Coordinates of C-alpha atoms and ligand atoms in Angstrom, one line a residue:
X15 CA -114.3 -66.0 -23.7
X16 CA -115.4 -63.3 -21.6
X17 CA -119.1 -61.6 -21.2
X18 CA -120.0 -58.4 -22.5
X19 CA -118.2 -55.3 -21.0
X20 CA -120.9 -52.8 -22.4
X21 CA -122.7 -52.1 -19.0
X22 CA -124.9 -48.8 -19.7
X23 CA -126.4 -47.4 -16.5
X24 CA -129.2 -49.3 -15.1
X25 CA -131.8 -46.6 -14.6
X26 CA -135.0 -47.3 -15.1
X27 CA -136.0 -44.0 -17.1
X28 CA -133.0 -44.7 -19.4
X29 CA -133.8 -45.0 -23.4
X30 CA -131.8 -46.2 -25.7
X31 CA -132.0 -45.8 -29.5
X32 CA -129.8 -49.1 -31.6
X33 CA -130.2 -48.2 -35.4
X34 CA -129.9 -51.0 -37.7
X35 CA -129.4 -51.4 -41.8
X36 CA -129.5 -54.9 -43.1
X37 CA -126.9 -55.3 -45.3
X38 CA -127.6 -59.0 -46.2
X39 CA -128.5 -62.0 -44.6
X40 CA -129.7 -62.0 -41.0
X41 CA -126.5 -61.3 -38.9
X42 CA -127.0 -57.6 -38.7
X43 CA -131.0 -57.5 -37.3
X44 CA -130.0 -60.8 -35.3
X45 CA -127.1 -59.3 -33.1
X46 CA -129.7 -56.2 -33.0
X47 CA -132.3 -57.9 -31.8
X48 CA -130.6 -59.6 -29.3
X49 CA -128.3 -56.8 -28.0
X50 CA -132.0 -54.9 -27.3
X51 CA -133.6 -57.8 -25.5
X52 CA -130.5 -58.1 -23.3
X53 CA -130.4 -54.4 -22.7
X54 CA -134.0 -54.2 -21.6
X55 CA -134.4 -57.5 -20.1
X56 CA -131.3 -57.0 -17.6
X57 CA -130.8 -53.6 -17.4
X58 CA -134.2 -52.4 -17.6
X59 CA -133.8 -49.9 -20.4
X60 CA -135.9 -48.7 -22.6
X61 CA -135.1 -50.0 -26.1
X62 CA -136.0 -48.5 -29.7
X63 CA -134.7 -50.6 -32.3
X64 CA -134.9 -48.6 -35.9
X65 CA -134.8 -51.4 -38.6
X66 CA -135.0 -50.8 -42.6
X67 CA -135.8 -54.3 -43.2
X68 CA -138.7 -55.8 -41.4
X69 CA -139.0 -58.7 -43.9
X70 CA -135.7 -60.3 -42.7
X71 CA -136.3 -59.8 -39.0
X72 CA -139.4 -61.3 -39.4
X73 CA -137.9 -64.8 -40.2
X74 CA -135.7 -64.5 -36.9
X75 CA -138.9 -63.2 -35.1
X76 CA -142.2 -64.2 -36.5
X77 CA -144.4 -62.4 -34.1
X78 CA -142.7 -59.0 -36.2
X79 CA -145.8 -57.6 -38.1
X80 CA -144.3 -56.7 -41.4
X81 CA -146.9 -54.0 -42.0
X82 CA -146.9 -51.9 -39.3
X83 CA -144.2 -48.7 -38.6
X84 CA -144.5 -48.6 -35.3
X85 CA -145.1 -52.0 -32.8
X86 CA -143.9 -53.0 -29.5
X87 CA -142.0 -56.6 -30.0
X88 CA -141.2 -58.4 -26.2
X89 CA -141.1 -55.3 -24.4
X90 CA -138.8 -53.4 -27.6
X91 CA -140.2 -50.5 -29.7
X92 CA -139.6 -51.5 -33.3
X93 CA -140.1 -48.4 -35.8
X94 CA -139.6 -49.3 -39.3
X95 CA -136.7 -46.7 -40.7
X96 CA -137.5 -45.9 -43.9
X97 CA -134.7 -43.4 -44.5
X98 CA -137.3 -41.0 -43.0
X99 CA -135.3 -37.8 -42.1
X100 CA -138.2 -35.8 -40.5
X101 CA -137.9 -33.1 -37.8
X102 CA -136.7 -35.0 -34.3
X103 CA -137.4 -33.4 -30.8
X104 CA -135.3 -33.5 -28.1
X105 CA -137.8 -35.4 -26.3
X106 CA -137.3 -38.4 -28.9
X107 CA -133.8 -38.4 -28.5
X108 CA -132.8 -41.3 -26.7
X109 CA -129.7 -41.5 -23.6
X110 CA -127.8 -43.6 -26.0
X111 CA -127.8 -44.0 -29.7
X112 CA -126.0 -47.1 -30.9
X113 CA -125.4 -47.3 -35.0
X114 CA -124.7 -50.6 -36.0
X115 CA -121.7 -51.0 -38.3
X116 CA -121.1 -47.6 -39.6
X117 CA -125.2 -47.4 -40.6
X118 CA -125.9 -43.7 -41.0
X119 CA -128.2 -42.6 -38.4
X120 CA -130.5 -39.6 -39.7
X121 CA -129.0 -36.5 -40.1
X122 CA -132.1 -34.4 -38.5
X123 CA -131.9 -37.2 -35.7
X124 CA -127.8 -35.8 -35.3
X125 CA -128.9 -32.3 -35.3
X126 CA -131.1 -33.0 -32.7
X127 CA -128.5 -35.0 -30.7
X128 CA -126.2 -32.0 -30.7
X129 CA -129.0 -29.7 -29.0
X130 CA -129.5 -32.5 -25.8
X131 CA -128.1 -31.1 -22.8
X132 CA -126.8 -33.7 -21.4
X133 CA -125.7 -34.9 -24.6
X134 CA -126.5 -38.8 -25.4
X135 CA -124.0 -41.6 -25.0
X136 CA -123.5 -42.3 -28.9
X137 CA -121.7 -45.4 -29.7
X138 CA -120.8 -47.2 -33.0
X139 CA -121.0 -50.8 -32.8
X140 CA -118.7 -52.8 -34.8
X141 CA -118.0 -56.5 -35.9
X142 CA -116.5 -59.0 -34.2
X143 CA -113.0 -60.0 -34.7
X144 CA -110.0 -62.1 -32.8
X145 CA -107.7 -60.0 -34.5
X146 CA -105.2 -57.9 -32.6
X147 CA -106.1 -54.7 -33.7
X148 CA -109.4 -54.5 -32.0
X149 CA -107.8 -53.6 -28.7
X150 CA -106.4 -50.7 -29.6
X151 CA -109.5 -49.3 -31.4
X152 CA -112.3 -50.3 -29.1
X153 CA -113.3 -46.9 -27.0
X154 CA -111.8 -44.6 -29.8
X155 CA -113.5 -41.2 -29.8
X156 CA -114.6 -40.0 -33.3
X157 CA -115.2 -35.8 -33.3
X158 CA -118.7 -35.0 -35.2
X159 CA -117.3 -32.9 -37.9
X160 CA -120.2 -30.6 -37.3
X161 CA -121.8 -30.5 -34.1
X162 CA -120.4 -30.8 -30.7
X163 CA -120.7 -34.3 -30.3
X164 CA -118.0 -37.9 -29.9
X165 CA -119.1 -41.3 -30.9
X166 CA -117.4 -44.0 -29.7
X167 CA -116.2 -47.1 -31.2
X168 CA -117.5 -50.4 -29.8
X169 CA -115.5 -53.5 -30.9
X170 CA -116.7 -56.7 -29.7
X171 CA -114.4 -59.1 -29.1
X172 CA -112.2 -62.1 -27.1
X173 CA -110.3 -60.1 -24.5
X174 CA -110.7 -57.6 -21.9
X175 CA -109.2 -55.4 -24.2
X176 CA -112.6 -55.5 -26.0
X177 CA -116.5 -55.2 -25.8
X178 CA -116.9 -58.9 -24.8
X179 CA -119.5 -61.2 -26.6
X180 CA -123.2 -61.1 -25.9
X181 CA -124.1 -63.5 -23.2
X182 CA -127.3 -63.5 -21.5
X183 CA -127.2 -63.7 -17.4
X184 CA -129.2 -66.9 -17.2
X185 CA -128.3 -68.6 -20.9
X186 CA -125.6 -71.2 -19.4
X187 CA -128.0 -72.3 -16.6
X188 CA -131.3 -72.0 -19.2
X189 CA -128.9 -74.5 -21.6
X190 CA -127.5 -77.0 -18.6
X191 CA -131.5 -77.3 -17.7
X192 CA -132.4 -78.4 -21.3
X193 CA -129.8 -80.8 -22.1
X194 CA -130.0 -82.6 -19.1
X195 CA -134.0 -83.0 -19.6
X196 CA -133.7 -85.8 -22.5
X197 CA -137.0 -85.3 -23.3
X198 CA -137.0 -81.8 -23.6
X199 CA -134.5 -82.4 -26.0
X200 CA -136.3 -85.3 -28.2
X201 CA -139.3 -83.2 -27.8
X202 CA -137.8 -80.3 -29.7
X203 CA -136.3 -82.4 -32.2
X204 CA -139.6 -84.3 -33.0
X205 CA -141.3 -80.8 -33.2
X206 CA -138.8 -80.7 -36.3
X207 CA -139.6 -83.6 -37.8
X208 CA -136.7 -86.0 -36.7
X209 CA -137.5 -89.8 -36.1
X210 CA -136.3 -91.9 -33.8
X211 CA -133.4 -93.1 -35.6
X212 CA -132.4 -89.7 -36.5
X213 CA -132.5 -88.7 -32.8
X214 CA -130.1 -91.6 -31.7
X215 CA -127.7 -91.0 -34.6
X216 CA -124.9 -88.1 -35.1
X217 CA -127.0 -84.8 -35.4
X218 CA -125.2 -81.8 -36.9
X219 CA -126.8 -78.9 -37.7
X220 CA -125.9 -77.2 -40.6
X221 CA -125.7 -73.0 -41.1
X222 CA -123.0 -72.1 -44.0
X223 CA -123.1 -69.7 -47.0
X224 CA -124.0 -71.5 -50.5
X225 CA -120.2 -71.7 -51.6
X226 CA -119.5 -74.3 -48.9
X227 CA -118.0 -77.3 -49.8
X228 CA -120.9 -78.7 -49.2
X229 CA -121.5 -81.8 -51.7
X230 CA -118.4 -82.6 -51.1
X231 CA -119.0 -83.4 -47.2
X232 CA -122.0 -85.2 -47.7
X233 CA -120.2 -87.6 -50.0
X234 CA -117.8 -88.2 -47.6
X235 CA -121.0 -88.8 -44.8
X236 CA -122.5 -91.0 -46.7
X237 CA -119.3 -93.4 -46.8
X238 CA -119.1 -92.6 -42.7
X239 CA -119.4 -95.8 -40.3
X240 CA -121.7 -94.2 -38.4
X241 CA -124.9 -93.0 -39.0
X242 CA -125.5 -88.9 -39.1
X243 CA -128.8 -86.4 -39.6
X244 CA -127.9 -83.4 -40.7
X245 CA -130.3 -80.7 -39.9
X246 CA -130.3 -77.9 -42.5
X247 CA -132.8 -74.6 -42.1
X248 CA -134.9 -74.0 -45.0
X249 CA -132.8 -71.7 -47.5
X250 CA -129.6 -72.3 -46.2
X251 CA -127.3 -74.0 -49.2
X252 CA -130.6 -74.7 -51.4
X253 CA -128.2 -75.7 -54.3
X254 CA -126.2 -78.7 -52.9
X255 CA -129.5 -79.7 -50.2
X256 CA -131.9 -79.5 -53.4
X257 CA -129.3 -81.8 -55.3
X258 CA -128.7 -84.1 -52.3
X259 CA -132.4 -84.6 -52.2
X260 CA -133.1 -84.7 -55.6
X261 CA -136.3 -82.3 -54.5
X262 CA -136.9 -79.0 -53.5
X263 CA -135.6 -78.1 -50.2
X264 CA -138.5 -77.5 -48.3
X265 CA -139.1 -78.3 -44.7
X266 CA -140.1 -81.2 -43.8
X267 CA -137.8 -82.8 -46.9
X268 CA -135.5 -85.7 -46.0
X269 CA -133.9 -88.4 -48.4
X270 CA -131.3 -91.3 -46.7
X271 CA -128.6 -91.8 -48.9
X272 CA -125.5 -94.5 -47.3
X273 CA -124.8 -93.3 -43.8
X274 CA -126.0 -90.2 -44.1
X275 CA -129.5 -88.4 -43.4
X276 CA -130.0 -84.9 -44.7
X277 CA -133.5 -83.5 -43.5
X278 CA -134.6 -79.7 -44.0
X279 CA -136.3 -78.2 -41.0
X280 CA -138.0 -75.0 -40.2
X281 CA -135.8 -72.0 -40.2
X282 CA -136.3 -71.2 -36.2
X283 CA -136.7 -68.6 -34.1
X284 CA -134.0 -66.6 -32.9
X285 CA -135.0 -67.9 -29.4
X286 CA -135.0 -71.5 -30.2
X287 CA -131.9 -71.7 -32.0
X288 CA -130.3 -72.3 -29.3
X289 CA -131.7 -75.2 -28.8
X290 CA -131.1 -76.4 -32.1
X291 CA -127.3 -75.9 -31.2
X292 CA -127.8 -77.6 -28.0
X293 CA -129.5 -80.5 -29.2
X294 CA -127.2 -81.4 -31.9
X295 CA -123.6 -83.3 -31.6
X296 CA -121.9 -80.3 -33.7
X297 CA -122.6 -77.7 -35.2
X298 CA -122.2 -75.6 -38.2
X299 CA -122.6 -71.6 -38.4
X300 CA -121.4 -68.5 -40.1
X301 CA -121.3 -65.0 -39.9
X302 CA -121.2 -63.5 -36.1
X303 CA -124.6 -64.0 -34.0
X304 CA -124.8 -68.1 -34.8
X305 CA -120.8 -68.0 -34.2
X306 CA -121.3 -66.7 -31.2
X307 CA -124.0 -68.8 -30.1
X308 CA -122.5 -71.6 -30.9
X309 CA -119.6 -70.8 -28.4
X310 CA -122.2 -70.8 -25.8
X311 CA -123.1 -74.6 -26.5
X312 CA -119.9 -76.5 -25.1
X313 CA -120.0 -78.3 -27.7
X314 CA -117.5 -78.5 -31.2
X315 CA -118.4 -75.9 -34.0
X316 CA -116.9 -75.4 -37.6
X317 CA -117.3 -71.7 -38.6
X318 CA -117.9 -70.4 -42.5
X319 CA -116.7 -67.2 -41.9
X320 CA -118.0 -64.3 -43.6
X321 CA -116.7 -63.8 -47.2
X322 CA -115.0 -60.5 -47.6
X323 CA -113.3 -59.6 -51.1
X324 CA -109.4 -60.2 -51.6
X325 CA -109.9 -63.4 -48.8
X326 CA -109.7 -60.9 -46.2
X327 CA -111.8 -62.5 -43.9
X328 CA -109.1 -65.4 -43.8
X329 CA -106.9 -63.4 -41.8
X330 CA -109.8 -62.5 -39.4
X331 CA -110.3 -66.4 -39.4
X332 CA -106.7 -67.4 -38.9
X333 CA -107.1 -65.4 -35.9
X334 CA -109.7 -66.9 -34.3
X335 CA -108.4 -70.1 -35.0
X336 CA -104.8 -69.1 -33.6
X337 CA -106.2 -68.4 -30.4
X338 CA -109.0 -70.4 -29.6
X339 CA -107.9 -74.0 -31.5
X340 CA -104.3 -74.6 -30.5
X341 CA -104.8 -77.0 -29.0
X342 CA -106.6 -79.6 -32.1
X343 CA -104.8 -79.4 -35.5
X344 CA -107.6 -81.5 -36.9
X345 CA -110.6 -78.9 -36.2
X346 CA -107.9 -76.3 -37.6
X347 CA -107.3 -78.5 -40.6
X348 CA -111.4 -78.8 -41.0
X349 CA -112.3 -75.7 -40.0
X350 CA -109.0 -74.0 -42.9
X351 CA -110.4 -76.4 -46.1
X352 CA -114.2 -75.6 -45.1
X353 CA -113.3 -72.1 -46.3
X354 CA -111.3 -72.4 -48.8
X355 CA -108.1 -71.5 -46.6
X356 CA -105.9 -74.8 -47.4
X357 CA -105.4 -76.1 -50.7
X358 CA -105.4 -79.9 -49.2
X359 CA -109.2 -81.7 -50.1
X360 CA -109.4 -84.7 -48.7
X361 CA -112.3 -84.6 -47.1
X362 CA -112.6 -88.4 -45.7
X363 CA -109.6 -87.8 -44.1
X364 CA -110.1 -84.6 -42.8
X365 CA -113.7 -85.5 -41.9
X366 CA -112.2 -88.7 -40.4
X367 CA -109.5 -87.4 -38.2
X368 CA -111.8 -84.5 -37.1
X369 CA -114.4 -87.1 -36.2
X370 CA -111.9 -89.1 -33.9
X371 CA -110.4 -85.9 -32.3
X372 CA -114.0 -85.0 -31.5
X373 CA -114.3 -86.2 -28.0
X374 CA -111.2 -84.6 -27.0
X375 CA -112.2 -81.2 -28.3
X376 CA -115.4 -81.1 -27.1
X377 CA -114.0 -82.1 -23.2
X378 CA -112.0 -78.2 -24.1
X379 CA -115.3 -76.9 -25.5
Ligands
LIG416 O1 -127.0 -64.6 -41.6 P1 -125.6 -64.3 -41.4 O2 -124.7 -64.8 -42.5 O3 -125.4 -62.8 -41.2 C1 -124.3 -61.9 -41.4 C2 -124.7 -60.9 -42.4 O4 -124.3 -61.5 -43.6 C3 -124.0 -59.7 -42.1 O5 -124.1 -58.7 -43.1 C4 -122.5 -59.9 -41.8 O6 -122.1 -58.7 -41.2 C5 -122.4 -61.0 -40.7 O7 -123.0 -62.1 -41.1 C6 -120.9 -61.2 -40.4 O8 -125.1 -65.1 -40.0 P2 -125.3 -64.8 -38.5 O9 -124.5 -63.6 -38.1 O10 -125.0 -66.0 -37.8 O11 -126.8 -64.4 -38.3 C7 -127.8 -65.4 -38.4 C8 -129.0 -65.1 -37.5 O12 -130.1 -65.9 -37.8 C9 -128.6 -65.3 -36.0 O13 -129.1 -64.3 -35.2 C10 -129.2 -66.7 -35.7 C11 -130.5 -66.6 -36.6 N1 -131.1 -67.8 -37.0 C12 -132.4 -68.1 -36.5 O14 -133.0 -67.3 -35.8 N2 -133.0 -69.3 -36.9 C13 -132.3 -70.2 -37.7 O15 -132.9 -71.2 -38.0 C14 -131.0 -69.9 -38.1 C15 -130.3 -70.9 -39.0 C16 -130.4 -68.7 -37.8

């Protein structure tokens, strides 16, 4: 894995403008949010994050007041775009623009760009994928059809070929400090309800779109040998939690059944979902920000991977999995049937093998 290559200049007078649509879920304003912390935390820039959607940042960061257009959030400016296309001056025109995923900036804001002398950095941020391609398009130019102005494409990615992944300078050290303090660790998880039995059993934390196979898994933990909790945010897979519980899944919810422990916590902060990860023996996430995150851990992961239509995303998983599970066929074999990829469904012995390979893969973590 390598760090971020996206290293704007580090002048204190520099602004930066990131636009952001939500298209769903909480991916796009979470790898926002934290590409403008990092940007103004360690390089010192001035960040404006534009976001349509301040109900869904709001559950990554609660201190987000929903009502107001304008706020200043840990040191970002947040402005709430409302497809507002009024005049821009050049004075509100930041040193670099960022669009996230294709999101279509304002076109007044564009026409203002164009009159900058010099003329801003502006860069279109992509998604993250292992796949081969993204070497050859990361950096490509794109003309303005219009004005005399290039935006660049900025693919994220696994190689130096790519934009890198977002990793905070201090994160690692910030993560070996907390799992080494045991009771900063039983401390969090008591904050979330757990109880001592939970703590010293098999903790996974649980983060997957509501078309996981997710019944099917807990059946197969409730048969395990061992005992597991399995953490599950508030809204994530309501369907087979609420059925597993046989009540709503609300936080604070738990119900035993066999081996297995399945309590609903708090949805967290972006900045202590870290240290849900870290706490927890594995861990489950989706989508691009908790995937990342959970690469940052050391610890095993299983990915749901975005779904994209004609099983697309597949490919893009195949890819990941290619180069960054060789070495264990029994996380490739888990990490395939928990979406959708292989036909084979035998979960206790794909649960079962995983389980015993676990060691081993977390020592490659
Ligand atoms: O929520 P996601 O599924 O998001 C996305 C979007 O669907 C997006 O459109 C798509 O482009 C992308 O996936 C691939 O999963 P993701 O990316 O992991 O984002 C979740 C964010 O929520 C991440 O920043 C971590 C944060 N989070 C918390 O802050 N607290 C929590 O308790 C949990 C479970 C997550």
């Amino acid at each position: 894995m390598i760090q971020t290559q996206f290293q704007p200049p580090s002048s204190p007078s520099t602004s930066l403008a990131l636009f952001c649509k939500v298209i769903d879920n909480f991916g796009d304003i979470g790898i926002c949010w934290r590409l403008a912390r990092q940007l103004s935390n360690e390089h010192q820039i001035t960040v404006t994050l534009w976001v349509d959607d301040l109900i869904s940042f709001k559950k990554i960061c609660p201190e987000l007041d929903v009502e107001t257009e304008r706020q200043i959030v840990q040191h970002i400016h947040v402005r709430h775009w409302r497809n507002q296309d009024a005049y821009f001056e050049i004075t509100e025109i930041a040193d670099i623009v960022i669009e996230f995923f294709g999101c279509d900036i304002p076109p007044n804001y564009i026409a203002t760009m164009s009159k900058c002398q010099p003329k801003p950095v502006w860069l279109n941020l992509e998604g993250l994928s292992a796949e081969e391609w993204v070497e050859g398009c990361h950096t490509l130019p794109s003309s303005h059809p219009q004005y005399p102005l290039t935006k660049y494409f900025f693919f994220p990615g696994f190689t130096h070929q790519t934009g890198g992944l977002l990793l905070e300078n201090n994160l690692i050290k910030e993560r070996e400090q907390f799992v080494h303090a045991a009771t900063q660790v039983n401390d969090f998880l008591k904050q979330l309800g757990l109880t001592p039995e939970e703590m010293n059993s098999f903790k996974v934390s649980m983060f997957c779109y509501p078309h996981a196979p997710l019944s099917t898994l807990f059946d197969t933990w409730k048969q395990s040998n061992e005992a597991i909790t399995c953490l599950v945010p508030t809204g994530v897979a309501n369907e087979a939690v609420s059925v597993f519980l046989e009540s709503d899944a609300i936080p604070g919810a738990s119900r035993k059944r066999g081996n297995l422990t399945v309590r609903v916590i708090p949805f967290v902060p972006q900045n202590a979902y870290d240290k849900l990860l870290w706490s927890c023996d594995l861990n489950f996430v989706r989508g691009e920000d908790s995937f990342v995150r959970a690469q940052w851990t050391g610890k095993a992961f299983i990915w749901h991977i975005y779904p994209q239509d004609e099983n697309l995303h597949h490919k893009k998983l195949q890819a990941f999995l290619n180069a960054h599970t060789a070495e264990s066929t029994s996380s490739k074999r888990f990490a395939l049937a928990w979406n959708a990829a292989l036909t084979e469904s035998d979960w206790p012995d794909l649960w079962l093998t995983y389980r015993k390979d676990l060691t081993e893969i977390q020592s490659l973590s």
